Amino acid sequence: QLQLQESGPGLVKPSDTLSLSCTVSGGSLNSTSYYWGWIRQPPGKGLEWIGNIFYTGRTDYNPSLKSRVTMFVDTSKNLFSLRLSSVTAGDTAVYYCATSPGYCSRTTCYNLYYMDVWGKGTTVTVSS
Amino acid sequence: QSALTQPASVSGSPGQSITISCTGTSSDIGSYNQVSWYQHYPGKAPKLMIYEVTQRPSGVSNRFSGSKSGNTASLTISGLQAEDEADYYCCSYAGYNTFVIFGGGTRLTVL
């Protein structure tokens, strides 16, 4: 059974880059059946989709965060990562990694854009 | 793109049914059948309850059901139980460039 576990610093300074990783167990990052994504929840607010990445490196990003977000996969370590640059207090949140199912036809792969497996989340605070 | 619109709170008594609405636009809910719903207990990981408007993942109680009409999706919980008290979020695909948007969340209280 697929399981996800977030890791990374719990405290990041303003203007620095937030870096988180999500280790995958029970499945392979090379799978064509999953897209690997990040969602966050600021304190007292709702969920916000950050983006996702396919094993090929293809990414989809939330347009409001696109200029600051980078995602990548490390198939040798079976993990995928999130980097968010130039952080402010507004980036303080619980960050979740999650999978979205997908499928491939002969020529194209498709993301079904719902999140079926989630990590437990990790709290990141932006503060000096 | 703005978040989908959900009521901030709903409540019901054990055994009753409640419905949570999720209103979007013709660019998201109205155009795609990729609406999903998540149950979220504070401090826990969200749990997928409904996907593709009406589909229930394996293991989710059949007391949970989803529907859609025009630009509005709905989650209905029948036979309310105390354990259903949680936050519920709707989510929709919103096309290329925007991709995924969530609702603001609805706090369900079981009286």
Coordinates of C-alpha atoms in Angstrom, one line a residue:
Chain A
Q1 CA 0.0 0.0 0.0
L2 CA 1.3 3.4 -1.0
Q3 CA 2.5 5.5 1.9
L4 CA 3.9 9.0 1.9
Q5 CA 6.1 10.8 4.5
E6 CA 7.0 14.5 4.4
S7 CA 10.3 15.7 5.8
G8 CA 12.1 19.0 6.0
P9 CA 12.9 22.0 8.3
G10 CA 10.1 23.2 10.5
L11 CA 11.4 26.8 10.5
V12 CA 12.5 28.9 7.6
K13 CA 13.6 32.5 7.6
P14 CA 11.8 35.1 5.5
S15 CA 13.2 35.5 2.0
D16 CA 14.8 32.0 2.2
T17 CA 13.8 29.0 0.2
L18 CA 11.6 26.3 1.8
S19 CA 12.6 22.8 0.9
L20 CA 10.6 19.7 1.6
S21 CA 10.8 16.1 0.5
C22 CA 8.2 13.3 0.4
T23 CA 9.5 9.8 0.7
V24 CA 7.4 7.2 -1.1
S25 CA 7.0 3.6 0.2
G26 CA 4.9 0.8 -1.2
G27 CA 5.2 2.1 -4.7
S28 CA 7.6 3.4 -7.3
L29 CA 8.1 7.0 -8.5
N30 CA 8.6 5.6 -12.0
S31 CA 4.9 4.5 -12.1
T32 CA 2.7 5.9 -14.9
S33 CA -0.2 5.5 -12.5
Y34 CA 0.6 8.4 -10.2
Y35 CA 1.2 12.1 -10.2
W36 CA 3.0 13.4 -7.1
G37 CA 1.8 16.6 -5.5
W38 CA 1.8 19.1 -2.7
I39 CA -1.0 20.8 -0.9
R40 CA -0.8 23.2 2.0
Q41 CA -3.1 24.6 4.7
P42 CA -2.2 27.9 6.4
P43 CA -3.3 28.3 10.0
G44 CA -7.0 28.8 10.2
K45 CA -7.5 28.6 6.5
G46 CA -8.5 26.1 3.9
L47 CA -6.5 23.8 1.6
E48 CA -4.5 25.2 -1.2
W49 CA -3.1 23.1 -4.1
I50 CA 0.5 23.9 -4.8
G51 CA 1.2 21.6 -7.8
N52 CA 2.3 18.2 -9.0
I53 CA 4.9 16.4 -10.9
F54 CA 5.0 13.3 -13.1
Y55 CA 7.9 10.9 -13.1
T56 CA 9.0 12.3 -16.5
G57 CA 9.5 15.7 -14.8
R58 CA 6.4 17.3 -16.3
T59 CA 5.0 19.7 -13.8
D60 CA 1.7 21.6 -13.1
Y61 CA 1.9 24.5 -10.7
N62 CA -0.7 26.8 -9.0
P63 CA -0.5 29.9 -11.1
S64 CA -0.4 32.1 -8.0
L65 CA 2.8 30.3 -6.8
K66 CA 4.3 29.4 -10.1
S67 CA 7.0 32.0 -10.1
R68 CA 8.4 30.7 -6.7
V69 CA 7.8 26.9 -7.0
T70 CA 10.0 24.1 -8.2
M71 CA 9.3 20.4 -7.9
F72 CA 11.5 17.5 -8.9
V73 CA 11.7 13.8 -8.5
D74 CA 14.6 11.6 -7.3
T75 CA 13.8 8.1 -8.5
S76 CA 17.0 6.7 -7.0
K77 CA 15.8 7.7 -3.6
N78 CA 12.1 7.2 -4.4
L79 CA 11.2 10.7 -3.2
F80 CA 9.9 13.9 -4.7
S81 CA 10.6 17.4 -3.5
L82 CA 9.2 20.9 -3.2
R83 CA 11.1 24.1 -3.2
L84 CA 9.4 27.5 -2.6
S85 CA 11.6 30.5 -2.9
S86 CA 11.4 34.0 -1.3
V87 CA 9.1 32.8 1.5
T88 CA 7.1 35.2 3.7
A89 CA 5.0 34.7 6.8
G90 CA 2.1 34.0 4.4
D91 CA 3.8 30.7 3.5
T92 CA 3.5 29.4 7.0
A93 CA 1.4 26.3 6.7
V94 CA 1.0 22.6 7.1
Y95 CA 2.4 21.1 3.9
Y96 CA 1.0 17.8 2.7
C97 CA 2.3 15.6 -0.1
A98 CA -0.2 13.5 -1.9
T99 CA -0.7 11.3 -5.0
S100 CA -3.1 11.9 -7.9
P101 CA -4.0 8.9 -10.0
G102 CA -3.3 9.0 -13.6
Y103 CA -3.4 6.8 -16.7
C104 CA -1.6 6.7 -20.1
S105 CA -3.0 6.1 -23.5
R106 CA -0.6 5.1 -26.3
T107 CA 0.5 8.7 -26.8
T108 CA -0.5 10.8 -23.8
C109 CA -0.7 10.5 -20.0
Y110 CA -3.5 12.1 -18.0
N111 CA -3.8 13.3 -14.4
L112 CA -7.2 12.7 -12.8
Y113 CA -6.6 15.6 -10.5
Y114 CA -7.9 14.2 -7.2
M115 CA -5.7 13.2 -4.3
D116 CA -6.2 9.7 -3.0
V117 CA -3.2 9.1 -0.8
W118 CA -1.9 11.8 1.6
G119 CA 1.1 12.1 3.9
K120 CA 0.5 13.1 7.5
G121 CA 1.7 16.7 6.9
T122 CA 4.6 18.7 8.2
T123 CA 4.3 22.2 9.7
V124 CA 6.5 24.9 8.3
T125 CA 6.8 28.2 10.0
V126 CA 8.4 31.2 8.3
S127 CA 9.9 33.5 10.9
S128 CA 13.1 35.2 11.7
Chain B
Q1 CA -9.1 31.9 -10.0
S2 CA -11.2 32.2 -6.9
A3 CA -11.8 29.3 -4.5
L4 CA -15.0 27.3 -4.8
T5 CA -17.7 28.6 -2.4
Q6 CA -18.9 26.4 0.5
P7 CA -21.0 27.2 3.5
A8 CA -18.7 27.9 6.5
S9 CA -20.7 25.5 8.7
V10 CA -23.5 23.0 8.7
S11 CA -25.0 20.9 11.5
G12 CA -27.3 18.0 12.0
S13 CA -28.4 15.5 14.6
P14 CA -27.4 11.9 14.6
G15 CA -29.3 9.9 12.1
Q16 CA -30.3 12.9 10.0
S17 CA -29.0 13.7 6.5
I18 CA -27.1 16.9 5.6
T19 CA -25.9 18.3 2.3
I20 CA -22.9 20.5 1.7
S21 CA -22.9 22.6 -1.4
C22 CA -19.9 23.7 -3.4
T23 CA -20.4 26.4 -6.0
G24 CA -18.0 27.1 -8.8
T25 CA -18.2 28.5 -12.3
S26 CA -18.6 27.3 -15.9
S27 CA -14.7 27.2 -15.9
D28 CA -14.4 24.6 -13.3
I29 CA -17.3 22.5 -11.8
G30 CA -19.5 23.4 -14.7
S31 CA -17.0 22.1 -17.3
Y32 CA -15.5 19.1 -15.7
N33 CA -16.6 16.0 -13.9
Q34 CA -13.4 16.0 -11.8
V35 CA -15.0 17.1 -8.5
S36 CA -13.7 15.5 -5.3
W37 CA -14.5 15.8 -1.6
Y38 CA -12.2 15.4 1.4
Q39 CA -12.9 14.8 5.1
H40 CA -10.3 16.5 7.3
Y41 CA -10.0 16.1 11.0
P42 CA -7.7 18.8 12.5
G43 CA -4.2 17.6 12.8
K44 CA -4.7 14.6 10.5
A45 CA -4.3 14.0 6.8
P46 CA -7.3 14.8 4.6
K47 CA -9.2 11.7 3.4
L48 CA -10.7 11.3 -0.1
M49 CA -14.4 10.7 0.3
I50 CA -15.7 11.2 -3.3
Y51 CA -14.0 11.5 -6.6
E52 CA -15.3 12.2 -10.2
V53 CA -18.5 13.7 -8.7
T54 CA -20.1 10.5 -7.5
Q55 CA -17.5 7.8 -7.1
R56 CA -16.7 6.5 -3.6
P57 CA -13.2 5.0 -2.9
S58 CA -13.0 1.6 -1.5
G59 CA -13.6 1.7 2.2
V60 CA -15.7 4.9 2.3
S61 CA -19.2 4.4 3.8
N62 CA -22.1 4.4 1.4
R63 CA -23.6 7.1 3.7
F64 CA -21.5 9.5 1.7
S65 CA -22.7 10.5 -1.8
G66 CA -21.9 13.2 -4.3
S67 CA -23.7 14.9 -7.1
K68 CA -23.5 17.9 -9.4
S69 CA -25.9 20.2 -11.2
G70 CA -24.6 23.0 -13.4
N71 CA -21.8 24.9 -11.5
T72 CA -22.7 23.4 -8.1
A73 CA -21.5 20.1 -6.6
S74 CA -23.0 18.6 -3.4
L75 CA -21.9 16.2 -0.8
T76 CA -24.7 14.4 1.1
I77 CA -24.1 12.5 4.3
S78 CA -27.0 10.3 5.4
G79 CA -27.5 8.7 8.8
L80 CA -25.2 11.2 10.5
Q81 CA -22.8 9.8 13.1
A82 CA -20.7 11.6 15.7
E83 CA -17.6 10.5 13.9
D84 CA -18.6 12.5 10.8
E85 CA -17.9 15.7 12.7
A86 CA -15.0 17.2 10.7
D87 CA -14.1 19.7 8.0
Y88 CA -15.1 18.9 4.5
Y89 CA -13.5 20.4 1.4
C90 CA -14.6 20.2 -2.2
C91 CA -12.1 20.4 -5.1
S92 CA -12.4 20.7 -8.8
Y93 CA -10.2 20.6 -11.9
A94 CA -10.3 24.0 -13.5
G95 CA -8.6 23.5 -16.8
Y96 CA -5.1 24.0 -18.1
N97 CA -3.2 26.8 -16.3
T98 CA -5.3 26.8 -13.2
F99 CA -5.5 23.1 -12.7
V100 CA -6.9 22.5 -9.2
I101 CA -9.0 24.7 -6.9
F102 CA -10.4 23.9 -3.5
G103 CA -13.4 25.2 -1.7
G104 CA -13.0 27.2 1.5
G105 CA -14.1 24.2 3.7
T106 CA -17.2 23.5 5.7
R107 CA -17.2 22.6 9.4
L108 CA -19.8 19.9 10.1
T109 CA -21.1 19.7 13.6
V110 CA -23.1 16.7 14.8
L111 CA -25.4 18.0 17.5

